[in-house]
Each structure stands twice: as C-alpha cells, then as structure tokens.
mmCIF file of C-alpha atoms in Angstrom:
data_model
loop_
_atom_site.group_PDB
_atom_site.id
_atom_site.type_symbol
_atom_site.label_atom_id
_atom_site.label_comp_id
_atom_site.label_asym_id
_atom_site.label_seq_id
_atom_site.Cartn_x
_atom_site.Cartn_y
_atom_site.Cartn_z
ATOM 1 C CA UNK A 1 12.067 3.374 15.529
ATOM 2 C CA UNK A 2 10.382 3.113 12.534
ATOM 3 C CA UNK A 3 8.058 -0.374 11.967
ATOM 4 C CA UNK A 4 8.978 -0.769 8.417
ATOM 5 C CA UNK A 5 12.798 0.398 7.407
ATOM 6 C CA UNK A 6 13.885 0.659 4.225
ATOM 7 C CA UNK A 7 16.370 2.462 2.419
ATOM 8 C CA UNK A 8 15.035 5.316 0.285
ATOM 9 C CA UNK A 9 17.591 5.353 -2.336
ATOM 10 C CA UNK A 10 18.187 5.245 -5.358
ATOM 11 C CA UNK A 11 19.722 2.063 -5.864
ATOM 12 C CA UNK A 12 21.475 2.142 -9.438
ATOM 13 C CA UNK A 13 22.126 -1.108 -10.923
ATOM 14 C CA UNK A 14 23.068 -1.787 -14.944
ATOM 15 C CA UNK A 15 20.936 -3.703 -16.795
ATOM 16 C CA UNK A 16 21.382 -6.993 -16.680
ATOM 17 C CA UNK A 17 22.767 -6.992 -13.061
ATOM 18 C CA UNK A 18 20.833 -8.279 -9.916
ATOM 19 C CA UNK A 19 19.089 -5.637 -7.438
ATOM 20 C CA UNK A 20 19.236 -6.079 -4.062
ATOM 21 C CA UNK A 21 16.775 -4.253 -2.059
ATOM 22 C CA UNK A 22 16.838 -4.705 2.067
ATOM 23 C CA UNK A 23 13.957 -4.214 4.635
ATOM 24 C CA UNK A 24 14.121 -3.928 8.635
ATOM 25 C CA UNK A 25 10.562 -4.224 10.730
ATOM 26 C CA UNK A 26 10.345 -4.044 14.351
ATOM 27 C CA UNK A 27 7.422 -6.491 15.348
ATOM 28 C CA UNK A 28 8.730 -10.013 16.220
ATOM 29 C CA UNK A 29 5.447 -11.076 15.984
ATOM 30 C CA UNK A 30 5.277 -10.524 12.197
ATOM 31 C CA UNK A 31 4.107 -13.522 9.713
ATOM 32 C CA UNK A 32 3.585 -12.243 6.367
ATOM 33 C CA UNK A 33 5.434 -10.302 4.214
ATOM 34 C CA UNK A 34 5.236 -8.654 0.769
ATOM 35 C CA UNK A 35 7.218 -6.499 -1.515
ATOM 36 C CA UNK A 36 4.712 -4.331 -3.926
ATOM 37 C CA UNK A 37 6.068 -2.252 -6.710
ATOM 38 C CA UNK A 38 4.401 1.250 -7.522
ATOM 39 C CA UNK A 39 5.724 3.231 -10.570
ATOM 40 C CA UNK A 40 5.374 6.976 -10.062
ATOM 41 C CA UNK A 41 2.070 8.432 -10.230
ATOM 42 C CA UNK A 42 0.883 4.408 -10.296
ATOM 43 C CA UNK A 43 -0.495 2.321 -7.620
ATOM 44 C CA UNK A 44 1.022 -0.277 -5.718
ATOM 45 C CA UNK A 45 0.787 -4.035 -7.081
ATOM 46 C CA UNK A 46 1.793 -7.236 -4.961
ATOM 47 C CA UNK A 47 4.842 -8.655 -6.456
ATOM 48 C CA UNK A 48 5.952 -10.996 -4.022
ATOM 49 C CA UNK A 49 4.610 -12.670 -0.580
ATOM 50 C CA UNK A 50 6.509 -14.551 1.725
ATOM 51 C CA UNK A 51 5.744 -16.267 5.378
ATOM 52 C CA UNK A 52 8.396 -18.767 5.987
ATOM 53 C CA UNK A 53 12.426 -18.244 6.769
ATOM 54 C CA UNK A 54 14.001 -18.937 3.224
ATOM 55 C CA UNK A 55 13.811 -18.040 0.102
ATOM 56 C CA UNK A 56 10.716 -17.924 -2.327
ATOM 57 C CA UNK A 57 11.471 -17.629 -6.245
ATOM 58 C CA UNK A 58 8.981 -16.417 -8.947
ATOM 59 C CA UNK A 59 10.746 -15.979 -12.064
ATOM 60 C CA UNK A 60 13.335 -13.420 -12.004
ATOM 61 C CA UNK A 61 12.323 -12.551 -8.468
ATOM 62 C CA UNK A 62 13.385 -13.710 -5.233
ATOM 63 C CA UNK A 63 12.330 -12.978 -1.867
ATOM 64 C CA UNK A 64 14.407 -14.002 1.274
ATOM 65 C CA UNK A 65 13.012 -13.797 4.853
ATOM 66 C CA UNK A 66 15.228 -14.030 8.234
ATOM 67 C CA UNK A 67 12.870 -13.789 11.055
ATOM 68 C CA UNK A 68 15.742 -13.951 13.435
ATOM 69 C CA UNK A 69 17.145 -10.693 11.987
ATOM 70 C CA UNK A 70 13.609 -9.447 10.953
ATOM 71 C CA UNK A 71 15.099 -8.803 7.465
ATOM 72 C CA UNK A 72 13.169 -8.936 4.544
ATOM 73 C CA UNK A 73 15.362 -8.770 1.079
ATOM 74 C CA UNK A 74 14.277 -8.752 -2.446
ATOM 75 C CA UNK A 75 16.407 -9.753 -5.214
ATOM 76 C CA UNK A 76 15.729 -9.020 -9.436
ATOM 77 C CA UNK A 77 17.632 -10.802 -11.399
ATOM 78 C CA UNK A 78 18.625 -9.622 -14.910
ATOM 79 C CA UNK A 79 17.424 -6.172 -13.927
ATOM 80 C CA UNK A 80 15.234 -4.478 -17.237
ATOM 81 C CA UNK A 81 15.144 -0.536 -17.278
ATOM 82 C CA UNK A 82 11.458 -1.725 -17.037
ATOM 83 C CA UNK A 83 12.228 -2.596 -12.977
ATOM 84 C CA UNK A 84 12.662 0.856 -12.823
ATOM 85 C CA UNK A 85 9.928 2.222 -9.778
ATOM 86 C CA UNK A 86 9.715 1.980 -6.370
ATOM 87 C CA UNK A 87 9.925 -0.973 -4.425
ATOM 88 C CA UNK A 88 7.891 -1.244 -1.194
ATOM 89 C CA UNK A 89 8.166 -3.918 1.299
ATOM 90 C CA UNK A 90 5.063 -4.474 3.784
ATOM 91 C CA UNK A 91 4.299 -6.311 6.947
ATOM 92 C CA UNK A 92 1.314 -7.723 7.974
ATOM 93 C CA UNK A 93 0.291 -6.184 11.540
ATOM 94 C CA UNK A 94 -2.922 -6.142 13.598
ATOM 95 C CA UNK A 95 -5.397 -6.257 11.193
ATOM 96 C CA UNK A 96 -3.377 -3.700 8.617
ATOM 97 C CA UNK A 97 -0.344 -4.014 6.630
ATOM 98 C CA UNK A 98 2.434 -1.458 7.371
ATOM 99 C CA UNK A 99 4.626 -0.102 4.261
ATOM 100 C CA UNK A 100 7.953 1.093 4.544
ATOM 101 C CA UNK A 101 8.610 4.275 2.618
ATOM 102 C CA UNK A 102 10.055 2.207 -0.221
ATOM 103 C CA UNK A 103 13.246 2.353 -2.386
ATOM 104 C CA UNK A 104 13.487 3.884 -5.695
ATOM 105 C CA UNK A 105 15.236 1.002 -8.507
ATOM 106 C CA UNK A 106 16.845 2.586 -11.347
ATOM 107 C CA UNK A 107 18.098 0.388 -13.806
ATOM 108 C CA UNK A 108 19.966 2.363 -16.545
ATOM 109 C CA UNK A 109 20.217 0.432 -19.543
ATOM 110 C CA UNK B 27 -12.754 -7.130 -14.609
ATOM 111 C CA UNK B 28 -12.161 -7.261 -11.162
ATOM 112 C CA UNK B 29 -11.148 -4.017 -9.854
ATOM 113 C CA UNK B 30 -10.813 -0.959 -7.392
ATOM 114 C CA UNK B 31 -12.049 2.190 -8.829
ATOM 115 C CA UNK B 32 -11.881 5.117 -7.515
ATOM 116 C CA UNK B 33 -13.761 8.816 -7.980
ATOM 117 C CA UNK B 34 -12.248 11.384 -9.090
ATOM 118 C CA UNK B 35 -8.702 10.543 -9.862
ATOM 119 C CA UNK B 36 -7.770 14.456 -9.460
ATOM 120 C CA UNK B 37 -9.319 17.111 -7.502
ATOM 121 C CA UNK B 38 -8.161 20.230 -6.324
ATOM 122 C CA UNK B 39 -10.552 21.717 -4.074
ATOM 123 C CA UNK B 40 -10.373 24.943 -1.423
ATOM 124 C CA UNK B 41 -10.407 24.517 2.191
ATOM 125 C CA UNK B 42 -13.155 24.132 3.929
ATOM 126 C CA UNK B 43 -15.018 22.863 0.889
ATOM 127 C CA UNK B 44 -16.461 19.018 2.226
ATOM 128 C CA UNK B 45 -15.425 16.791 0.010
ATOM 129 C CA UNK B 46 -16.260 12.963 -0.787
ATOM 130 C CA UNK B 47 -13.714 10.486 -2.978
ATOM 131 C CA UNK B 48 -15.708 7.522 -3.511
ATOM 132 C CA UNK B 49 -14.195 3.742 -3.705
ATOM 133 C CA UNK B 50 -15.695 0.744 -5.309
ATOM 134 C CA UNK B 51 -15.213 -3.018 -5.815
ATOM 135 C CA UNK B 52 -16.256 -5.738 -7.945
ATOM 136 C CA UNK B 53 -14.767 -8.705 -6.026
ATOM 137 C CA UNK B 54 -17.164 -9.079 -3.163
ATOM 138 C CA UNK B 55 -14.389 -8.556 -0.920
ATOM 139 C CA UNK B 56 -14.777 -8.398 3.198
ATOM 140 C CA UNK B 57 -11.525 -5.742 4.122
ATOM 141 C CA UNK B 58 -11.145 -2.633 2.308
ATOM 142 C CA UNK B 59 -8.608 0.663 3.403
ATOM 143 C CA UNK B 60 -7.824 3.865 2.803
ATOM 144 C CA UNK B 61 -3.674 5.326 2.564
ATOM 145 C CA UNK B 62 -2.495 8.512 1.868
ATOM 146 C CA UNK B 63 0.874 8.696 0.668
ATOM 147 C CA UNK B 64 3.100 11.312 1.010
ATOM 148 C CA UNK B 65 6.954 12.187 -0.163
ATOM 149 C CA UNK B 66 9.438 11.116 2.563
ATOM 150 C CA UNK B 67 6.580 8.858 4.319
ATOM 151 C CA UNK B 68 5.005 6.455 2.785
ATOM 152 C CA UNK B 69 1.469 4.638 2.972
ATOM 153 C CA UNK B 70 0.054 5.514 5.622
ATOM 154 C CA UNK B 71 -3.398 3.777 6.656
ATOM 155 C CA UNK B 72 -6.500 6.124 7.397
ATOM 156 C CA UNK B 73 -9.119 3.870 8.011
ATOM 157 C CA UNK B 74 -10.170 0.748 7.178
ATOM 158 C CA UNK B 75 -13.299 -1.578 7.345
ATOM 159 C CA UNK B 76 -13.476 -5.505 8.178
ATOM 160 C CA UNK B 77 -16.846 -6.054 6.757
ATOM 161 C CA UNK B 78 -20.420 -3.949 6.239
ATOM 162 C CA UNK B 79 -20.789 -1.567 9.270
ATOM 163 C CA UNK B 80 -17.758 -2.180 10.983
ATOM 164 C CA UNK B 81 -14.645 0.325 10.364
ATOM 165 C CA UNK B 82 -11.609 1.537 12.457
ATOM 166 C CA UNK B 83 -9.086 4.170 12.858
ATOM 167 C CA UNK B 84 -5.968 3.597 11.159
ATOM 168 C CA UNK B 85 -2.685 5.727 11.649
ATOM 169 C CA UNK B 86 -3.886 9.036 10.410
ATOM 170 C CA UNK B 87 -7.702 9.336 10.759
ATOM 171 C CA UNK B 88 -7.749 13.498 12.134
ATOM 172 C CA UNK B 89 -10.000 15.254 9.207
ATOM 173 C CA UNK B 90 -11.326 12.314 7.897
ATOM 174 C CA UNK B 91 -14.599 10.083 8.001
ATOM 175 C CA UNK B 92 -16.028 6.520 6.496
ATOM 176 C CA UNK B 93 -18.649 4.529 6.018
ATOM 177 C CA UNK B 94 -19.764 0.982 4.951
ATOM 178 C CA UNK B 95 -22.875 0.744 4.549
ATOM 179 C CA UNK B 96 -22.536 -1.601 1.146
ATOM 180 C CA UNK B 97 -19.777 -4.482 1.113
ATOM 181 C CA UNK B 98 -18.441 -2.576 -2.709
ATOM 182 C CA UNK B 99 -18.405 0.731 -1.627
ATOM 183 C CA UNK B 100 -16.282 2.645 1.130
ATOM 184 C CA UNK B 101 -16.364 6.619 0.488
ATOM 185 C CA UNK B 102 -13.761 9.005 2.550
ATOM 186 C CA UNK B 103 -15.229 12.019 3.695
ATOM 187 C CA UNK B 104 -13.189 14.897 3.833
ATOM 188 C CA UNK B 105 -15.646 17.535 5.993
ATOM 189 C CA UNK B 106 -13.767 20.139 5.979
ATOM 190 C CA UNK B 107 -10.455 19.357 3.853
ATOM 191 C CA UNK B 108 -7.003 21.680 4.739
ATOM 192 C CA UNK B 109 -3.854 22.404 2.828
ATOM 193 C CA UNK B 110 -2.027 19.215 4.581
ATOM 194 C CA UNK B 111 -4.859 16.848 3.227
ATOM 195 C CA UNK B 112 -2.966 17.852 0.333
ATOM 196 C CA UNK B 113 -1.950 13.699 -0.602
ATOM 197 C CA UNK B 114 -2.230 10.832 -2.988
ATOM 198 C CA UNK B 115 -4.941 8.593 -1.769
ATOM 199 C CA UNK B 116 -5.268 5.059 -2.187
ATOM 200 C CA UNK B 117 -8.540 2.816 -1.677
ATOM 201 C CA UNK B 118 -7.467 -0.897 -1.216
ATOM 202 C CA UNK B 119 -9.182 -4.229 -0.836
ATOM 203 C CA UNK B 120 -8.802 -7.869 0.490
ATOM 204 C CA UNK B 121 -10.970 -10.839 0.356
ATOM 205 C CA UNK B 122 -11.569 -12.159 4.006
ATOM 206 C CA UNK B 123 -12.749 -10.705 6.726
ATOM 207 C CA UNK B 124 -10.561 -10.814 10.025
ATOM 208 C CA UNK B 125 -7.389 -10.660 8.126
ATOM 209 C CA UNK B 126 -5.272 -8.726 5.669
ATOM 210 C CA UNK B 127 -4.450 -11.327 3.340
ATOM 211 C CA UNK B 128 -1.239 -11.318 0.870
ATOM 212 C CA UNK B 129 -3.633 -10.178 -2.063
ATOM 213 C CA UNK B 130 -4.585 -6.403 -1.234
ATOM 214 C CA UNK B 131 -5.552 -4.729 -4.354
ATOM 215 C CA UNK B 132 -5.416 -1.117 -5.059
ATOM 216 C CA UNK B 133 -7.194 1.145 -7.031
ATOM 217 C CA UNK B 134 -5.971 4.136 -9.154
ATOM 218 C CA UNK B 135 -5.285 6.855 -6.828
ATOM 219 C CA UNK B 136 -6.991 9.932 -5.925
ATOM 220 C CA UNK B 137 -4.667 13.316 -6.817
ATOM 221 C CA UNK B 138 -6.188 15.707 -4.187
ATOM 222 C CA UNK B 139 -5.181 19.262 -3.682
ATOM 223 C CA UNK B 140 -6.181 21.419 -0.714
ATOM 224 C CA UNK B 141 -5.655 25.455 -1.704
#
C-alpha cells in the first residue's frame, strides 16, 4: 500500500464548478497535511496546510481533514481554467514529507 | 527575494560523466531536500539535510551523494550518472531544524538527461 493515495486523473470540471480532489495516507500517526499545486514543467507551491479534523478555508479553497478515515480532500470553488495543473497532497512523516503522485485538474472553460 | 535556485535548469549529460546540480538559499533556512520526480510516481525524496553537516538517506539515494558544508548550499552529486537518473529534480527548503514545517519551498527544477 501506497503512503500517499491519490487519484491520478484527470478530473474535468466546467468552469465555474467546484473540484473535488481526494487523498488516502496510511500512517495514523500523521499531523500535518498540505496540498501543493505544480503546473507542468513548474515546481510545486504550498497552497494549503491543515493539522486539525475540519475544515480550513482560504479564499476559494478549502481543505477538509478526517483523521479517522485518514482522508485528506481539497475543494476549489468557482474553478478558473487557471486551476488547471496538478494537485499534490503531502503528509508530514519522520522528518520528510511524502507526496502522493498527484491529480491532474482540468478546468475547461 | 527569498528563493531556491538551482544550477543548471537543463542538462543532458552521457553516462558515466560525474555530474554536480548545485542548490542555493537565501532564507537562512535549517532543512533542505532533494526529489526526483518521475511520470507515474511522484516526488520522491533523495536526501535531505537537518542542518550544516548532518544529512540522511531519503527514499531513493542509490547513485547519488550530498553535502552541507554551508547552511545555503546543498549540491547533489551524481558520480557516475545512468540512463534511469534520467528525472526532474527538485531542491527544497524549510526553516527549522528537527522538523519539516508546512512552508517547504522549492526551487526551479533541474531537467537532467542521462544518454
């Protein structure tokens, strides 16, 4: 089993419409969690952290956390053809963070 | 402006041929990392480094070397690079040492090609 699980994609949402993208990790241990976006040939850049069970909100972004589940979700709302990229979630482990392999957002306008 | 850079951002080299992609910060930050990402599997970690002198083994550290000798600086060594170093490399760094905090910052990317 993988430590980070997320669906590859793509996830195809119109503009406008809210994109929901879903993570899985193994370690029950886990405390912090982030979703980073990366367009292609770009590097990754922190979008969203979360630590607590709940929901965080930063503007048209939401994170949710269920550490009973060990789901980590990310919702866009009003999804711009500018969302378009990859979305990678990450966990915070010993000393590293571990990515999933991401999920490619296409948001056709 | 505080940054990650990294040197050079493409390189396609033969094997064999050592190899050095260099990685700098102006933050003053404790924790820095290396990934290579690959299609189909992500970021995966190939070293990293909690403060000056002390690194460690990530997931992936076959064919590959560090050092820290300078809190700003932590080049990968590649002595003697093969086709499946072929990869997109990222240097990354955080500001305490001990922990990964939430704010990791990447630099550019490194474009490296193994004939």
């Amino acid at each position: 089993q993988k430590e980070v699980e997320q669906n590859s994609g793509p996830l195809s949402v119109p503009e406008g419409a809210i994109a929901s993208l879903n993570c899985t990790y193994s370690d029950r241990g886990s405390q912090s969690f982030f979703w980073y976006r990366q367009y292609s040939g770009k590097s990754p850049e922190l979008i969203m952290s979360i630590y607590s069970n709940g929901d965080k909100e930063d503007g048209r972004f939401t994170a949710q956390l269920n550490k009973a589940s060990q789901y980590v979700s990310l919702l866009i709302r009003d999804s711009q053809p500018s969302d378009s990229a990859t979305y990678l979630c990450a966990v915070l482990g010993f000393q590293k963070l571990v990515f999933g392999t991401g999920t490619r957002l296409l948001v056709s306008p | 402006e505080a940054q990650v850079t990294q040197n050079p951002r493409y390189l396609i080299t033969v094997t064999g041929k050592k190899l050095t992609v260099t990685c700098s910060q102006n933050m003053n930050h404790e924790y820095m990392s290396w990934y290579r990402q690959d299609p189909g599997l992500g970021l995966r970690q190939i070293y990293y480094s909690m403060n000056v002198e002390v690194t460690d083994k990530g997931d992936v550290p076959e064919g590959y070397k560090v050092s820290r000798k300078e809190k700003r600086n932590f080049p990968l060594i590649l002595e003697s690079p093969s086709p499946n170093q072929t990869s997109l490399y990222f240097c990354a760094s955080s500001p305490q040492s001990g922990l990964v905090t939430d704010t990791q910052y990447f630099g550019p990317g490194t474009r490296l090609t193994v004939l």
